[in-house]
GROMACS .gro file of C-alpha atoms in nm:
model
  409
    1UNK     CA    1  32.026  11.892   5.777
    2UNK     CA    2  32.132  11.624   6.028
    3UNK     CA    3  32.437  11.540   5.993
    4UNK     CA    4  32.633  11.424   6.283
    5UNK     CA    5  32.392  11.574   6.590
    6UNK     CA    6  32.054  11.585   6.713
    7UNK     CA    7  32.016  11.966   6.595
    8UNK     CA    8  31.649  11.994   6.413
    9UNK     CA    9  31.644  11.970   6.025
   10UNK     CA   10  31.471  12.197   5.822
   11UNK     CA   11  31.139  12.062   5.613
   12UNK     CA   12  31.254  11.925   5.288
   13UNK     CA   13  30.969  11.751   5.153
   14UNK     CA   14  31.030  11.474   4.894
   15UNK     CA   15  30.917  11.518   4.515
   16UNK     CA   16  30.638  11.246   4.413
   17UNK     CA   17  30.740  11.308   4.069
   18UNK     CA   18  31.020  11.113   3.949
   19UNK     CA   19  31.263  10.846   4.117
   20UNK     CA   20  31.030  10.869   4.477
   21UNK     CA   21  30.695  10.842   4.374
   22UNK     CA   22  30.777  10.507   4.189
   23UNK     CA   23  31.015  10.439   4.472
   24UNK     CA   24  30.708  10.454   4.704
   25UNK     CA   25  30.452  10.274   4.465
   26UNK     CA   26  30.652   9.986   4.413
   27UNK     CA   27  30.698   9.971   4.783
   28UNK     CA   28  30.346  10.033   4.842
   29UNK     CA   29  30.236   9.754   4.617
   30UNK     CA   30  30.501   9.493   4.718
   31UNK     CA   31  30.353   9.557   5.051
   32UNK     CA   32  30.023   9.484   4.918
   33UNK     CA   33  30.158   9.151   4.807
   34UNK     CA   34  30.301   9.064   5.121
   35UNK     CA   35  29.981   9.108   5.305
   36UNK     CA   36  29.796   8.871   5.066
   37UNK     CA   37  30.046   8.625   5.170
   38UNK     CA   38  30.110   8.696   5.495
   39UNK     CA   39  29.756   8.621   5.561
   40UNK     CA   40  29.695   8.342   5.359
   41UNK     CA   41  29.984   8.124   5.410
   42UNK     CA   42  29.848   8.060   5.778
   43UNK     CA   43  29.535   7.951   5.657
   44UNK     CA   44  29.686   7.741   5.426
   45UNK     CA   45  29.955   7.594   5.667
   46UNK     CA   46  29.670   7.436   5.872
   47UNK     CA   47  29.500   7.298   5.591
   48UNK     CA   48  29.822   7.089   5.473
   49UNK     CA   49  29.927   6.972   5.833
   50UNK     CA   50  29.838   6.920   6.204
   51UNK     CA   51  30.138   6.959   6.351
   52UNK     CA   52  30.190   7.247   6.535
   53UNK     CA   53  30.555   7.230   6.518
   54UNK     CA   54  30.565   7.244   6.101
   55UNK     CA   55  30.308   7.560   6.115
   56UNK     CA   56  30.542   7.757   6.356
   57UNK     CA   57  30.829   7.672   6.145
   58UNK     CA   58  30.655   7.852   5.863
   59UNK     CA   59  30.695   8.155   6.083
   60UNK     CA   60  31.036   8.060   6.163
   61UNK     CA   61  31.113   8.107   5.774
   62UNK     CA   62  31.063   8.455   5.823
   63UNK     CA   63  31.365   8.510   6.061
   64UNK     CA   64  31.625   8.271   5.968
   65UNK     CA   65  31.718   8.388   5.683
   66UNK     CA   66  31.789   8.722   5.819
   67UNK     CA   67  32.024   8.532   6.082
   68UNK     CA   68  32.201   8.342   5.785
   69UNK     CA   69  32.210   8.576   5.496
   70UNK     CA   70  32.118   8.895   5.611
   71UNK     CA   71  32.517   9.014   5.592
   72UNK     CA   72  32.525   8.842   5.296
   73UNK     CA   73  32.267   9.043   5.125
   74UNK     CA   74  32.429   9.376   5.252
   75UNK     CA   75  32.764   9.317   5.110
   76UNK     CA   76  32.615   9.235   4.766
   77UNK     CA   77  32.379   9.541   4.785
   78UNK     CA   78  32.673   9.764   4.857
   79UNK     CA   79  32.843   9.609   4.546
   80UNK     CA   80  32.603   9.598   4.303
   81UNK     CA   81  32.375   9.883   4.117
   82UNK     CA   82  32.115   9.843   4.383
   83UNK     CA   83  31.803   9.908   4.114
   84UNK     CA   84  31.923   9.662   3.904
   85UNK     CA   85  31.942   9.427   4.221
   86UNK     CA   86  31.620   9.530   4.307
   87UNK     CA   87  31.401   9.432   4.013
   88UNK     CA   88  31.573   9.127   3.938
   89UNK     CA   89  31.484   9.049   4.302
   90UNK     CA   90  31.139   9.122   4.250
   91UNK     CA   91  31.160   8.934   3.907
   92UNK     CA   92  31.247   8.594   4.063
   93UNK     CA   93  31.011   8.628   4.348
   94UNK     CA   94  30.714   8.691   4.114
   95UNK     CA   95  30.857   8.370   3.912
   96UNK     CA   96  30.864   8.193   4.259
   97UNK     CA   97  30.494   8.297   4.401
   98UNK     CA   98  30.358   8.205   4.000
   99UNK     CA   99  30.480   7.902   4.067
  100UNK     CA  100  30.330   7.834   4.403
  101UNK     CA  101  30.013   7.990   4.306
  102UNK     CA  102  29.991   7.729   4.026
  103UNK     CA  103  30.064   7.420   4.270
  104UNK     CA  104  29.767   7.559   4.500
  105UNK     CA  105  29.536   7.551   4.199
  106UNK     CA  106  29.639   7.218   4.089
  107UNK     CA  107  29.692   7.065   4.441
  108UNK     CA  108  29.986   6.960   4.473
  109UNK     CA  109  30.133   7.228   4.712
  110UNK     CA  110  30.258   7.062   5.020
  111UNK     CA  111  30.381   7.177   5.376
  112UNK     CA  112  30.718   7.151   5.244
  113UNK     CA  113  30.689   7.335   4.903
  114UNK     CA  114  30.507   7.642   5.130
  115UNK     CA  115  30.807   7.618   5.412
  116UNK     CA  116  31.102   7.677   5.102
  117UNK     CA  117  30.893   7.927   5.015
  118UNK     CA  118  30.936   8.089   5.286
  119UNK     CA  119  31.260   8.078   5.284
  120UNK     CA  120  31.364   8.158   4.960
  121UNK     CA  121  31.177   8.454   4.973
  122UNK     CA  122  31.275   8.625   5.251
  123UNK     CA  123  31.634   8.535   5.160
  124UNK     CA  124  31.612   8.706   4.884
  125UNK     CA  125  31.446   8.993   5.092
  126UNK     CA  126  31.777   9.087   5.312
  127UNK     CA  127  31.908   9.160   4.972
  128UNK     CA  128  31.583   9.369   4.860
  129UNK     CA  129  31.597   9.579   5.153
  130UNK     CA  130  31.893   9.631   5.217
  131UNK     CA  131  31.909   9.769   4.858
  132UNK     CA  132  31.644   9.916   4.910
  133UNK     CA  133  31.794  10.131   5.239
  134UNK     CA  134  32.078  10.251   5.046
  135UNK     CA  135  31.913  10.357   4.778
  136UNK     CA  136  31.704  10.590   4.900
  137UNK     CA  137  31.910  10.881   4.987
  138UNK     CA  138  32.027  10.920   4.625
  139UNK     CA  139  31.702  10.914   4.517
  140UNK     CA  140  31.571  11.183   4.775
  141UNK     CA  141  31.837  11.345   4.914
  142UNK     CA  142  31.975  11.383   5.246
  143UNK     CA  143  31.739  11.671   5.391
  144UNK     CA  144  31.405  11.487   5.244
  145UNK     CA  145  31.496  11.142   5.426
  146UNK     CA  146  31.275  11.200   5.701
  147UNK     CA  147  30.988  11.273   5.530
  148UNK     CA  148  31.060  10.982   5.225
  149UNK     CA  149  31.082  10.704   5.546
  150UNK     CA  150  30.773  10.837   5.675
  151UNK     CA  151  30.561  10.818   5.410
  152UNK     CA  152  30.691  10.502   5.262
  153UNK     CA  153  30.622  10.312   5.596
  154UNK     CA  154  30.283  10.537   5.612
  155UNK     CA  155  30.195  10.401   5.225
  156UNK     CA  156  30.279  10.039   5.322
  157UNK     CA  157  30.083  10.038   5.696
  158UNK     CA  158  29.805  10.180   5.494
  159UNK     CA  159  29.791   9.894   5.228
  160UNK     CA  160  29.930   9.593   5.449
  161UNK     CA  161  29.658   9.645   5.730
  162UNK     CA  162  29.363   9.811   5.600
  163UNK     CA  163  29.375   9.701   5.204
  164UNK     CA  164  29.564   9.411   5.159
  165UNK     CA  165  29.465   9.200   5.476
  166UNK     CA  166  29.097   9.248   5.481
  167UNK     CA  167  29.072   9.179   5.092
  168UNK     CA  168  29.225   8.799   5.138
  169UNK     CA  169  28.869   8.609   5.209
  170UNK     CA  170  28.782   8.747   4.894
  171UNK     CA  171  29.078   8.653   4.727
  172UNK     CA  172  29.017   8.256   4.908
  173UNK     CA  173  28.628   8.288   4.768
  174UNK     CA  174  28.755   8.308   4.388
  175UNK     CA  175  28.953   8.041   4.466
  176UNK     CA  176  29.267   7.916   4.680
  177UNK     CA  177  29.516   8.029   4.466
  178UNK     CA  178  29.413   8.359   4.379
  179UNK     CA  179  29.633   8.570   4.702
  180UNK     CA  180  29.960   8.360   4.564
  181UNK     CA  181  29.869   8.494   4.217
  182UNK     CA  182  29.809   8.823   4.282
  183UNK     CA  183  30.125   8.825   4.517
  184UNK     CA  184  30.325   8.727   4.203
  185UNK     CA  185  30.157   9.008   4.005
  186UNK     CA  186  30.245   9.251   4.254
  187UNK     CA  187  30.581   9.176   4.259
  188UNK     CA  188  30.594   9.233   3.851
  189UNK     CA  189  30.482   9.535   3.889
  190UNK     CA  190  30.714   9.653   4.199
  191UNK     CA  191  31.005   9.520   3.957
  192UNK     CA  192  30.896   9.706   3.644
  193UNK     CA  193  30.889  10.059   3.922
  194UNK     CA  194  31.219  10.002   4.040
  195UNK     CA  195  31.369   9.915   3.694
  196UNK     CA  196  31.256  10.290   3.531
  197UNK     CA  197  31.400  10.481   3.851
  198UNK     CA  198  31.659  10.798   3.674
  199UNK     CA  199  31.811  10.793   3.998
  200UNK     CA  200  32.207  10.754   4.002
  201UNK     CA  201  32.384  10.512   4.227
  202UNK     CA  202  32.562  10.652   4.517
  203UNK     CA  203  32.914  10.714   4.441
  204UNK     CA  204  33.156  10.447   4.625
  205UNK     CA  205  33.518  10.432   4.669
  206UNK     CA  206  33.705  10.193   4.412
  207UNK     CA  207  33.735   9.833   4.627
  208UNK     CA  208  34.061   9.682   4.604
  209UNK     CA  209  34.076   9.403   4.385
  210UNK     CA  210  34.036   9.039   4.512
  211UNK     CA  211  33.848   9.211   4.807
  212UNK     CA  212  33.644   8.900   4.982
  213UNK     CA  213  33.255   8.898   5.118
  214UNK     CA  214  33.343   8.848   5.461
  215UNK     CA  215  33.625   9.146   5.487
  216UNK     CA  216  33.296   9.386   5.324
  217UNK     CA  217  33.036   9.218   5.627
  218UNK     CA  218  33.334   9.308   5.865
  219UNK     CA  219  33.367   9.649   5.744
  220UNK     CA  220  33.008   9.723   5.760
  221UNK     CA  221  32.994   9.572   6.115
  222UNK     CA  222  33.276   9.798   6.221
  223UNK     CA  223  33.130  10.110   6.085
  224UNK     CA  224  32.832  10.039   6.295
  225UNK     CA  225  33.025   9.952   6.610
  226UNK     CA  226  33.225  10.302   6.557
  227UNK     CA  227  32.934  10.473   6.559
  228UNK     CA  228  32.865  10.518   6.941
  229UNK     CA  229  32.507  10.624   6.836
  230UNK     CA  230  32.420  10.374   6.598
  231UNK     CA  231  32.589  10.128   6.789
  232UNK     CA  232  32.360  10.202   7.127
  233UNK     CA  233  32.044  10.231   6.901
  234UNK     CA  234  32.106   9.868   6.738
  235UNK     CA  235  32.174   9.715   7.078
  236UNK     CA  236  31.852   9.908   7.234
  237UNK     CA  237  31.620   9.802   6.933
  238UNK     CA  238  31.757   9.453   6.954
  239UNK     CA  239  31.601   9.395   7.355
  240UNK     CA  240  31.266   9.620   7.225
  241UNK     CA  241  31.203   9.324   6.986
  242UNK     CA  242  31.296   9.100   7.196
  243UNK     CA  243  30.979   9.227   7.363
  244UNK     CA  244  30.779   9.292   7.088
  245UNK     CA  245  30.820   8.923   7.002
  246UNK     CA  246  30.687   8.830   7.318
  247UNK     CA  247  30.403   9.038   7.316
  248UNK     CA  248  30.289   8.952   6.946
  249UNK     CA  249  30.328   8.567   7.041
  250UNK     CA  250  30.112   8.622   7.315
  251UNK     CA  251  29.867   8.891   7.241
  252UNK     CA  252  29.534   8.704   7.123
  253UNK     CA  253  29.594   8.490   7.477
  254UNK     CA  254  29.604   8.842   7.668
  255UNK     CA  255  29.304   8.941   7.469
  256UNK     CA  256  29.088   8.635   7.454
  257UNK     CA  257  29.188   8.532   7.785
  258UNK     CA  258  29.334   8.757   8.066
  259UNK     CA  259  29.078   9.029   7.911
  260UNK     CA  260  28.762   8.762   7.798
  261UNK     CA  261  28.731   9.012   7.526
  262UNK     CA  262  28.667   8.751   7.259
  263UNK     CA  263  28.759   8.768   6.891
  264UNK     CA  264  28.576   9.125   6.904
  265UNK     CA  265  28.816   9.266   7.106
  266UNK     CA  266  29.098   9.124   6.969
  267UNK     CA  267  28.976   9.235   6.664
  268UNK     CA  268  28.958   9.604   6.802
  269UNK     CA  269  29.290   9.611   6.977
  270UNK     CA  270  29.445   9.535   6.607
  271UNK     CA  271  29.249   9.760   6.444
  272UNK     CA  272  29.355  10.022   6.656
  273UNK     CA  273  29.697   9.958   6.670
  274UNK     CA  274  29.668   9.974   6.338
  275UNK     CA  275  29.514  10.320   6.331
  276UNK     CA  276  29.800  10.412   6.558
  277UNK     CA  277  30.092  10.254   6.341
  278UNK     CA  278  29.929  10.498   6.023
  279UNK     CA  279  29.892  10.823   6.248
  280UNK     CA  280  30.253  10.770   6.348
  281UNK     CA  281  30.394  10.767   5.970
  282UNK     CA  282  30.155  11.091   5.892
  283UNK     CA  283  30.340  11.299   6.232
  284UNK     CA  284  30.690  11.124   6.262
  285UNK     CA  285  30.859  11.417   6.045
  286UNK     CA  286  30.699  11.687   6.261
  287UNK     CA  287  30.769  11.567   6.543
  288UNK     CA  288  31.156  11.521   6.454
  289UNK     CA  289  31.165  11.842   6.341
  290UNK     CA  290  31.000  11.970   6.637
  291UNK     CA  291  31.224  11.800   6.906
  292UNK     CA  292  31.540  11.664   6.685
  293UNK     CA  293  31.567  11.283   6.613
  294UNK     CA  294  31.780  11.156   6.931
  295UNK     CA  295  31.531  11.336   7.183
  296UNK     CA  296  31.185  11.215   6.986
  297UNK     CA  297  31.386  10.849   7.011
  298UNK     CA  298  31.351  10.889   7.372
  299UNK     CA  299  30.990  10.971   7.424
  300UNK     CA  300  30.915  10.729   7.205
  301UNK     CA  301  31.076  10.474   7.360
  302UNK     CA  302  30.894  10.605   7.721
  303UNK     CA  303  30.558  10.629   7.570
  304UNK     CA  304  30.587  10.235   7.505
  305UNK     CA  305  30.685  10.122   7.825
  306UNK     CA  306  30.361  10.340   7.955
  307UNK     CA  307  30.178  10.186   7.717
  308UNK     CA  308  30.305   9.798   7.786
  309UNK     CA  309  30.250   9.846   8.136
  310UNK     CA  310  29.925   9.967   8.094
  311UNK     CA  311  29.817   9.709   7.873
  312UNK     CA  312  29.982   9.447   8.152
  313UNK     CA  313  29.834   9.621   8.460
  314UNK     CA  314  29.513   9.743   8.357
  315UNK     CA  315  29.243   9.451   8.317
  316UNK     CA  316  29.045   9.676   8.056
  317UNK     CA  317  28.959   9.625   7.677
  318UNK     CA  318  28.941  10.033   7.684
  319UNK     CA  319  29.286  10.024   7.828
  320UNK     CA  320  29.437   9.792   7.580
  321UNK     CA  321  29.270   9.967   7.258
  322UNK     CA  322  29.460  10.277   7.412
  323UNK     CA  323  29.790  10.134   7.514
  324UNK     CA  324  29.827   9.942   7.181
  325UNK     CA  325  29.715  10.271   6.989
  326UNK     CA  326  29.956  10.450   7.163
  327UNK     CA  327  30.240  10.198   7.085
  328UNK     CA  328  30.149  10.181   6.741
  329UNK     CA  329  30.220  10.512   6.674
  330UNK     CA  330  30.516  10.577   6.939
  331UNK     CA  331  30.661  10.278   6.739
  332UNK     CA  332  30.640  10.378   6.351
  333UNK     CA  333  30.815  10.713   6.448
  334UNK     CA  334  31.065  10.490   6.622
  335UNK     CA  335  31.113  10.305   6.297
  336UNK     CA  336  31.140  10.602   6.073
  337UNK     CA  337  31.348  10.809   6.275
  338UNK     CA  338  31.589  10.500   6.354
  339UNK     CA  339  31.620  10.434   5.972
  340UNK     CA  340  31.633  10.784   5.846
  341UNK     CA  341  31.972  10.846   6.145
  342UNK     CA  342  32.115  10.499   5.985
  343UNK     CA  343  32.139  10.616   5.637
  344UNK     CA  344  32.239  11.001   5.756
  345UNK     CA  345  32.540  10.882   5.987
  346UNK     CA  346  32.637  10.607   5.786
  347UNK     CA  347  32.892  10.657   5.464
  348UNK     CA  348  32.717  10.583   5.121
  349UNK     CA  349  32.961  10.329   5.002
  350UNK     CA  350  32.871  10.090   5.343
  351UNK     CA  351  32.473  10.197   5.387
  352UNK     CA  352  32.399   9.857   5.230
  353UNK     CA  353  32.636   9.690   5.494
  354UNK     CA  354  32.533   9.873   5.830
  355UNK     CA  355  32.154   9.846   5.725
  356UNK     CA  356  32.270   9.487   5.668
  357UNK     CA  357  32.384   9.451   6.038
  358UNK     CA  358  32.147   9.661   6.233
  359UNK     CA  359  31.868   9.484   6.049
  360UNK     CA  360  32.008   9.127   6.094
  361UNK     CA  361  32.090   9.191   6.523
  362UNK     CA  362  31.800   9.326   6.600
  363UNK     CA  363  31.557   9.077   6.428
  364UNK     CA  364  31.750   8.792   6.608
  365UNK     CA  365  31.552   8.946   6.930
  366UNK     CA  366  31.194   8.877   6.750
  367UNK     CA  367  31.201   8.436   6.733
  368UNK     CA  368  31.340   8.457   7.100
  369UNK     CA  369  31.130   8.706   7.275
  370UNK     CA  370  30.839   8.508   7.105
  371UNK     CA  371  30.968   8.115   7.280
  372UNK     CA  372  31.022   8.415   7.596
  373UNK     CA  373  30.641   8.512   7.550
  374UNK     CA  374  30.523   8.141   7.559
  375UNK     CA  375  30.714   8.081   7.883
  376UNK     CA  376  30.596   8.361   8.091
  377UNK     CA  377  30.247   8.326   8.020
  378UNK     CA  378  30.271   8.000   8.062
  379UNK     CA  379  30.444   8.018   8.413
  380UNK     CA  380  30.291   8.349   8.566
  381UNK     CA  381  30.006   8.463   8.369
  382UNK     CA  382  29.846   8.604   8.056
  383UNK     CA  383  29.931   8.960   8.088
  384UNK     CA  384  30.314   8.878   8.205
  385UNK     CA  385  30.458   8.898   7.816
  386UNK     CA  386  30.318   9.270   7.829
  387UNK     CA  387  30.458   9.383   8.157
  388UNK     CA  388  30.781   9.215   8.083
  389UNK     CA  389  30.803   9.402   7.737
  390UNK     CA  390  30.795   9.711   7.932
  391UNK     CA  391  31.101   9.610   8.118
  392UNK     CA  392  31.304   9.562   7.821
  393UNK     CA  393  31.180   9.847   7.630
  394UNK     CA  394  31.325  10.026   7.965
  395UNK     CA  395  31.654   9.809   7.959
  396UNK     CA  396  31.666   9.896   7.596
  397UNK     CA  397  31.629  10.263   7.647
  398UNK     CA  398  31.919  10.249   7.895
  399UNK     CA  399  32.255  10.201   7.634
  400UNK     CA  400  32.087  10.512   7.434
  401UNK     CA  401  32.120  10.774   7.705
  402UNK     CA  402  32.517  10.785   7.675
  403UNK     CA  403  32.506  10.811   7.277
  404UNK     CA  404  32.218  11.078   7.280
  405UNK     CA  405  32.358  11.283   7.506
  406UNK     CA  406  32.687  11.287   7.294
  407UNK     CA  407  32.462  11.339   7.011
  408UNK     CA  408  32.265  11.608   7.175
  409UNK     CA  409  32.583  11.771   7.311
   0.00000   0.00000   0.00000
């Protein structure tokens, strides 16, 4: 087991029966919700208004709550029995998307109803997840956490891209409201999951009484900046989205445009991507057991740049179904081996607080590498966001070399 190194863990393999297999099915099917959404709200964004400015800000809605509440929603997680928190969560956002489902039908949902949507549910998210983080190694167990993260992001890639998605125009044909609806169904029955999990909360220390929000956020901040690992791996994941945001802002441009692949090959770079995102949940615990977690971080983290310079260099649709395949998968085993050394290094009693904090820093680097996106294609060309990705994935890869070799050694 993985404790405090980069030494390889053995295979513990996580039990579908019991606390994890509802675990995963509730995730599974909340994800299924979110892609209903996710890809209907745009549509319906455009049909309420014509400003450009209002339908980015329904985007926006999906960040800044993260940047406001995001500690927030860590503390209470750490405080609370995190199931309990969980399902309630998942109660009032199925109340919530019931209630926009039936404005759609009627028509009366406006731009403004959809954007404090948006909001209020993603606030109520950074407590979800952050729940969510530090409940899973009581459910699983500290050797099994590889393989849990894997095939819970696995599950949800699977649903999210190649269920949910591609069943939303016909969702729209039974009628407009029908994705909001079965978005709020899907969250009653992620609730009723959570809510029969035996699992046992994680023992935590008696807090002192009186003991204020802000002095738990600080403590959970200052068990991440301890960590000399964790610490480099937050900071290095922050810059990476910073590039990822620029590339996603700008990727049907670098298609459609630098490429003239058309909607075809747009199509085709996501698809694959997608393909790439799933393979990477299905080999991310072999791989970590094969070359530990901090070295697997680091060819990871070199098999994107590759594959962002590629995709900037090479003036190819082969070349950009490869390169994004290739950083589809590089990045999922990113993801689960990031999370999975969070919740091993970090004490039960703060998980909910340090998942709090790395989650909250590095999606502040999403919103501005997407404005940074804009501006370089804008200024020096299509394919710019791509290449300049690839520098900060190699600036971000830089701060992880000291804490990985202190890992390693």
């Amino acid at each position: 087991m993985i404790q405090r190194g980069g030494e390889r863990a053995p295979a513990a393999v996580p039990a579908w029966r019991g606390g994890f297999g509802r675990l995963w099915a509730a995730a599974v099917v909340s994800r299924f919700g979110d892609a209903l959404r996710g890809a209907a709200l745009p549509l319906l964004a455009v049909s309420l208004t014509d400003s450009p400015v209002l339908v980015s800000l329904v985007t926006a809605c999906g960040f800044l709550p993260w940047l406001l509440f995001g500690l927030i929603g860590g503390a209470i997680a750490d405080r609370v029995d995190q199931r309990r928190a969980m399902w309630v969560v998942d109660g009032v956002r199925a109340a919530l998307m019931a209630g926009f489902a039936f404005a759609v039908w009627t028509g009366h949902a406006t731009i403004g109803l959809l954007l404090a949507l948006g909001f209020a549910l993603t606030t109520l998210q950074t407590l979800f997840d952050n729940a969510a983080t530090a409940l899973l190694p009581s459910v699983v167990g500290q050797e099994a956490l590889g393989r849990a993260n894997a095939r819970l992001m696995t599950g949800q890639e699977v649903m999210g891209r190649f269920v949910g998605a591609p069943l939303v125009p016909v969702l729209l044909g039974l009628g407009a409201a029908m994705p909001y609806a079965a978005d709020a169904a899907t969250y009653l029955i992620a609730a009723a999951l959570v809510g029969s999990l035996g699992a046992a909360p994680a023992e935590r220390a008696p807090r002192p009484p009186g003991r204020s929000i802000r002095r738990d956020m600080a403590e959970g901040i200052g068990v991440l900046w301890r960590d000399r690992l964790l610490r480099a791996l937050c900071a290095s994941t922050m810059l990476c989205n910073i590039g990822i945001g620029a590339l996603i802002a700008t990727l049907v441009l670098h298609i459609t445009g630098w490429l003239d692949a058309g909607n075809t090959g747009y199509a085709a770079v996501i698809t694959v991507y997608g393909i790439g995102s799933v393979t990477g949940g299905l080999v991310a615990a072999r791989l970590t057991e094969w070359l530990g977690r901090t070295r697997v971080i680091m060819v990871c983290g070199t098999v994107q740049i590759g594959a962002l310079t590629a995709l900037g260099a090479i003036r190819s649709l082969s070349a950009a179904v490869a390169a994004m395949g290739l950083f589809g998968l590089a990045g999922i085993v990113w993801n689960v081996t990031q999370v999975t050394m969070m919740q091993q290094r970090s004490p039960a009693e703060t998980l909910g607080r340090v998942s709090a904090a790395f989650r909250t820093l590095s999606i502040a680097g999403a919103p501005l590498g997407a404005l940074l996106g804009g501006v370089m294609a804008a200024a020096w060309g299509l394919n710019t966001p791509a290449l300049g990705a690839a520098v900060l994935f190699a600036c971000g890869l830089a701060p992880l070399v000291p804490g990985m070799r202190t890992a390693i050694n």
